[in-house]
């Protein structure tokens, strides 16, 4: 039987949002998906690969292993804070960390064999420009692999959005990671950017946290925006949300914590 201690005990949540992301969100979610994306990109030894919106480097680190010492991977992100964490987490000689905007990538044309982007496109202020830049830096015939979560309305994660909406309103509660779940829209964006041989696979994996409380508190602490919104609501608001979300996700609990399914599109295309 699962004990209350098993459901509520989890590693301390501390440090910057980038630290929380790397220590709690990456192992629970992104490290589980990263190998699939790298496989989809067809990354081989000796290749040059660009990881767009690399975050703290969950995908970048796997690419670095795959390309080996004769290859190179560039991890690009607009957020200096997550790149600082990435540099500490993965001090490999074949990784270059680059701060920059996906809509204006400061790298030469046709300089990469593959481009990967794990759950980043939905955050781009200018998605067409970002995809056009990915196309530009790919060598002719180079391969793109990117992933986007399905809409939250198709995911049990909607319990979080609903609990937030009661406290901060529906518009503020919308979860940006689930903001681009429509496959035809993504396909159209890729085609308009000049990509060809566009293919789609949709898959599901469990996000594994120590508990629903761990999931919720790590999610909030890993987001500067969400933390600010909830802090402004006064003390006790986060505790109330944690309690509501924990009750809503009870069916996903097991002896190891909570395993919350999450569904993603994985697109591949050629330059």
Coordinates of C-alpha atoms in Angstrom, one line a residue:
X1 CA 0.0 0.0 0.0
X2 CA 1.2 3.5 -0.8
X3 CA 1.8 5.5 2.3
X4 CA 1.3 9.2 2.9
X5 CA 5.0 9.6 3.3
X6 CA 5.7 7.9 -0.1
X7 CA 3.3 10.3 -1.8
X8 CA 4.5 13.5 -0.2
X9 CA 8.3 13.1 0.3
X10 CA 10.4 14.5 -2.5
X11 CA 13.8 16.2 -3.0
X12 CA 14.0 19.8 -1.8
X13 CA 12.9 22.4 -4.4
X14 CA 15.4 25.2 -4.2
X15 CA 17.6 27.5 -6.3
X16 CA 16.8 29.5 -9.4
X17 CA 14.0 28.5 -11.8
X18 CA 16.7 27.0 -14.0
X19 CA 18.0 24.9 -11.1
X20 CA 14.5 23.7 -10.4
X21 CA 13.9 22.9 -14.0
X22 CA 17.1 20.8 -14.3
X23 CA 16.7 19.0 -11.0
X24 CA 13.0 18.3 -11.0
X25 CA 11.3 18.9 -14.4
X26 CA 14.0 17.4 -16.7
X27 CA 14.2 14.0 -15.0
X28 CA 10.4 13.8 -14.6
X29 CA 9.6 14.7 -18.2
X30 CA 12.2 15.9 -20.7
X31 CA 14.9 13.3 -20.2
X32 CA 12.3 10.6 -21.0
X33 CA 11.5 12.2 -24.4
X34 CA 14.9 13.4 -25.4
X35 CA 16.3 10.0 -26.8
X36 CA 13.2 9.7 -29.1
X37 CA 13.8 13.2 -30.6
X38 CA 17.5 12.5 -31.2
X39 CA 16.6 9.2 -32.9
X40 CA 14.0 11.0 -35.0
X41 CA 16.7 13.4 -36.2
X42 CA 18.9 10.6 -37.3
X43 CA 21.9 12.0 -35.4
X44 CA 25.1 10.1 -36.2
X45 CA 28.7 10.1 -35.1
X46 CA 30.6 13.1 -36.4
X47 CA 27.5 15.1 -37.2
X48 CA 27.0 18.9 -36.5
X49 CA 23.7 19.4 -34.7
X50 CA 21.9 22.5 -33.5
X51 CA 19.5 22.2 -30.5
X52 CA 17.1 25.2 -30.6
X53 CA 15.5 26.2 -27.3
X54 CA 17.8 23.8 -25.5
X55 CA 16.9 24.8 -22.0
X56 CA 19.3 23.2 -19.5
X57 CA 20.5 20.7 -22.2
X58 CA 18.4 17.5 -21.8
X59 CA 18.6 16.9 -25.5
X60 CA 21.9 18.6 -26.1
X61 CA 23.7 16.1 -23.7
X62 CA 22.3 13.1 -25.6
X63 CA 23.3 14.6 -28.9
X64 CA 26.8 15.2 -27.7
X65 CA 27.1 11.5 -26.8
X66 CA 25.8 10.4 -30.2
X67 CA 28.0 12.7 -32.3
X68 CA 31.1 11.9 -30.3
X69 CA 34.4 13.8 -30.2
X70 CA 34.5 14.2 -33.9
X71 CA 31.0 15.9 -34.0
X72 CA 29.6 19.1 -32.4
X73 CA 26.4 20.3 -30.9
X74 CA 25.3 23.9 -30.4
X75 CA 22.7 24.5 -27.7
X76 CA 20.8 27.7 -28.4
X77 CA 18.5 29.4 -25.9
X78 CA 17.3 32.9 -25.3
X79 CA 17.4 32.5 -21.5
X80 CA 20.8 33.1 -19.9
X81 CA 19.7 31.6 -16.6
X82 CA 19.0 28.1 -18.1
X83 CA 22.2 28.3 -20.1
X84 CA 24.2 28.9 -16.9
X85 CA 22.8 25.7 -15.5
X86 CA 23.4 23.8 -18.7
X87 CA 27.1 24.8 -18.7
X88 CA 27.5 23.3 -15.3
X89 CA 25.4 20.2 -16.0
X90 CA 27.2 19.3 -19.2
X91 CA 30.8 20.6 -19.5
X92 CA 31.5 18.5 -22.6
X93 CA 34.2 19.6 -25.1
X94 CA 31.9 19.0 -28.1
X95 CA 29.1 21.3 -26.8
X96 CA 28.9 25.0 -27.5
X97 CA 26.3 27.0 -25.5
X98 CA 24.9 30.0 -27.4
X99 CA 22.6 32.7 -26.0
X100 CA 20.3 34.0 -28.8
X101 CA 16.9 34.3 -30.3
X102 CA 15.6 31.5 -32.6
X103 CA 14.2 34.1 -35.0
X104 CA 17.7 35.4 -35.6
X105 CA 20.3 32.7 -35.2
X106 CA 23.8 34.0 -35.3
X107 CA 25.2 31.0 -37.2
X108 CA 26.2 30.5 -40.9
X109 CA 23.9 29.1 -43.6
X110 CA 23.9 25.4 -44.3
X111 CA 26.2 24.6 -41.3
X112 CA 24.3 21.7 -39.6
X113 CA 23.4 18.2 -40.5
X114 CA 20.4 18.2 -38.1
X115 CA 18.4 20.6 -36.0
X116 CA 16.4 19.5 -33.0
X117 CA 13.8 21.4 -31.0
X118 CA 12.2 19.8 -28.0
X119 CA 9.0 21.6 -26.9
X120 CA 10.3 25.0 -27.9
X121 CA 8.3 26.1 -30.9
X122 CA 5.2 26.9 -28.9
X123 CA 7.1 29.5 -27.0
X124 CA 8.4 31.4 -30.0
X125 CA 7.0 34.9 -30.4
X126 CA 7.6 34.6 -34.2
X127 CA 7.2 30.9 -35.2
X128 CA 7.5 31.4 -38.9
X129 CA 10.8 33.2 -38.4
X130 CA 12.1 30.6 -36.1
X131 CA 11.4 27.8 -38.5
X132 CA 12.8 29.7 -41.4
X133 CA 16.1 30.1 -39.4
X134 CA 16.2 26.4 -38.6
X135 CA 15.8 25.7 -42.4
X136 CA 18.5 28.3 -43.2
X137 CA 21.2 26.7 -41.0
X138 CA 20.5 23.2 -42.2
X139 CA 22.6 21.7 -45.0
X140 CA 20.7 20.6 -48.1
X141 CA 19.0 17.4 -47.1
X142 CA 19.6 18.1 -43.4
X143 CA 17.0 16.8 -41.0
X144 CA 14.7 18.6 -38.5
X145 CA 13.1 16.9 -35.6
X146 CA 10.8 18.9 -33.3
X147 CA 8.2 18.1 -30.7
X148 CA 5.1 19.9 -29.4
X149 CA 2.6 18.7 -26.7
X150 CA -1.0 18.2 -27.7
X151 CA -3.5 20.8 -26.4
X152 CA -4.1 20.7 -22.7
X153 CA -7.7 19.8 -23.3
X154 CA -6.5 16.4 -24.4
X155 CA -4.2 15.9 -21.4
X156 CA -4.9 15.2 -17.7
X157 CA -2.7 18.3 -17.1
X158 CA -5.8 20.3 -17.6
X159 CA -6.5 19.8 -13.8
X160 CA -3.6 22.2 -13.2
X161 CA -5.0 24.8 -15.6
X162 CA -8.5 24.5 -14.0
X163 CA -7.1 24.9 -10.5
X164 CA -5.1 28.0 -11.5
X165 CA -8.0 29.5 -13.4
X166 CA -10.1 29.7 -10.2
X167 CA -7.5 31.9 -8.6
X168 CA -5.9 34.0 -11.3
X169 CA -8.4 33.8 -14.2
X170 CA -8.6 31.6 -17.3
X171 CA -6.4 33.8 -19.5
X172 CA -3.5 34.0 -16.9
X173 CA -3.9 30.3 -16.1
X174 CA -3.3 29.1 -19.7
X175 CA -0.3 26.8 -19.7
X176 CA 2.1 28.0 -22.5
X177 CA 3.8 24.5 -23.0
X178 CA 0.4 23.3 -24.4
X179 CA -0.1 26.3 -26.6
X180 CA 0.6 24.7 -30.0
X181 CA -1.1 21.3 -30.1
X182 CA -2.8 21.5 -33.5
X183 CA -0.9 19.2 -35.9
X184 CA -2.2 20.7 -39.2
X185 CA -1.1 24.1 -38.0
X186 CA 2.4 22.9 -37.3
X187 CA 2.6 21.1 -40.6
X188 CA 1.6 24.3 -42.4
X189 CA 4.2 26.3 -40.6
X190 CA 6.9 23.7 -41.6
X191 CA 5.8 23.7 -45.2
X192 CA 5.7 27.5 -45.4
X193 CA 9.3 27.6 -44.0
X194 CA 10.4 25.5 -47.0
X195 CA 10.7 22.0 -45.3
X196 CA 9.8 18.9 -47.3
X197 CA 9.1 15.3 -46.5
X198 CA 7.2 16.3 -43.4
X199 CA 6.2 13.4 -41.2
X200 CA 4.3 13.1 -37.9
X201 CA 4.3 10.7 -35.1
X202 CA 2.2 11.1 -32.0
X203 CA 3.2 9.3 -28.8
X204 CA 2.5 9.3 -25.0
X205 CA 4.8 8.8 -22.1
X206 CA 4.3 9.1 -18.3
X207 CA 5.7 12.2 -16.5
X208 CA 7.0 10.7 -13.3
X209 CA 7.0 12.8 -10.1
X210 CA 7.3 11.7 -6.5
X211 CA 3.8 13.0 -5.9
X212 CA 1.1 15.3 -7.2
X213 CA 2.4 17.9 -4.7
X214 CA 5.9 17.5 -6.1
X215 CA 4.6 18.0 -9.6
X216 CA 2.7 21.2 -8.8
X217 CA 5.3 22.8 -6.6
X218 CA 8.2 22.1 -9.0
X219 CA 6.1 23.4 -11.9
X220 CA 5.4 26.6 -10.1
X221 CA 9.0 27.1 -8.8
X222 CA 10.4 26.4 -12.3
X223 CA 8.3 29.3 -13.8
X224 CA 9.1 32.9 -12.9
X225 CA 5.8 34.0 -14.4
X226 CA 3.6 31.5 -12.6
X227 CA 5.4 32.0 -9.3
X228 CA 4.9 35.7 -9.5
X229 CA 1.2 35.3 -10.3
X230 CA 0.5 33.0 -7.4
X231 CA 2.7 35.0 -4.9
X232 CA 0.6 38.1 -5.7
X233 CA -2.5 36.2 -4.7
X234 CA -1.3 36.0 -1.1
X235 CA -0.3 33.2 1.3
X236 CA -2.1 29.9 1.2
X237 CA -3.1 30.1 -2.5
X238 CA -0.5 27.6 -3.7
X239 CA -1.3 25.2 -0.9
X240 CA -5.0 25.3 -2.0
X241 CA -4.0 24.6 -5.6
X242 CA -1.7 21.8 -4.6
X243 CA -4.6 20.2 -2.6
X244 CA -7.0 20.5 -5.5
X245 CA -4.6 19.2 -8.1
X246 CA -3.6 16.3 -5.8
X247 CA -7.2 15.2 -5.5
X248 CA -7.9 15.5 -9.2
X249 CA -4.8 13.4 -10.1
X250 CA -5.4 10.7 -7.4
X251 CA -6.2 8.1 -10.1
X252 CA -2.6 8.5 -11.5
X253 CA -0.9 7.7 -8.2
X254 CA 1.0 4.5 -7.6
X255 CA 3.5 3.1 -5.1
X256 CA 6.3 5.2 -6.7
X257 CA 4.4 8.5 -6.7
X258 CA 2.4 9.9 -9.6
X259 CA 2.7 8.9 -13.3
X260 CA 0.8 11.5 -15.3
X261 CA 0.5 10.7 -19.1
X262 CA 1.6 13.4 -21.5
X263 CA 1.1 13.2 -25.3
X264 CA 3.3 14.9 -27.9
X265 CA 3.6 15.3 -31.6
X266 CA 7.0 14.6 -33.0
X267 CA 7.5 16.1 -36.5
X268 CA 10.4 15.3 -38.8
X269 CA 11.2 17.1 -42.0
X270 CA 14.1 17.6 -44.5
X271 CA 15.7 20.9 -45.7

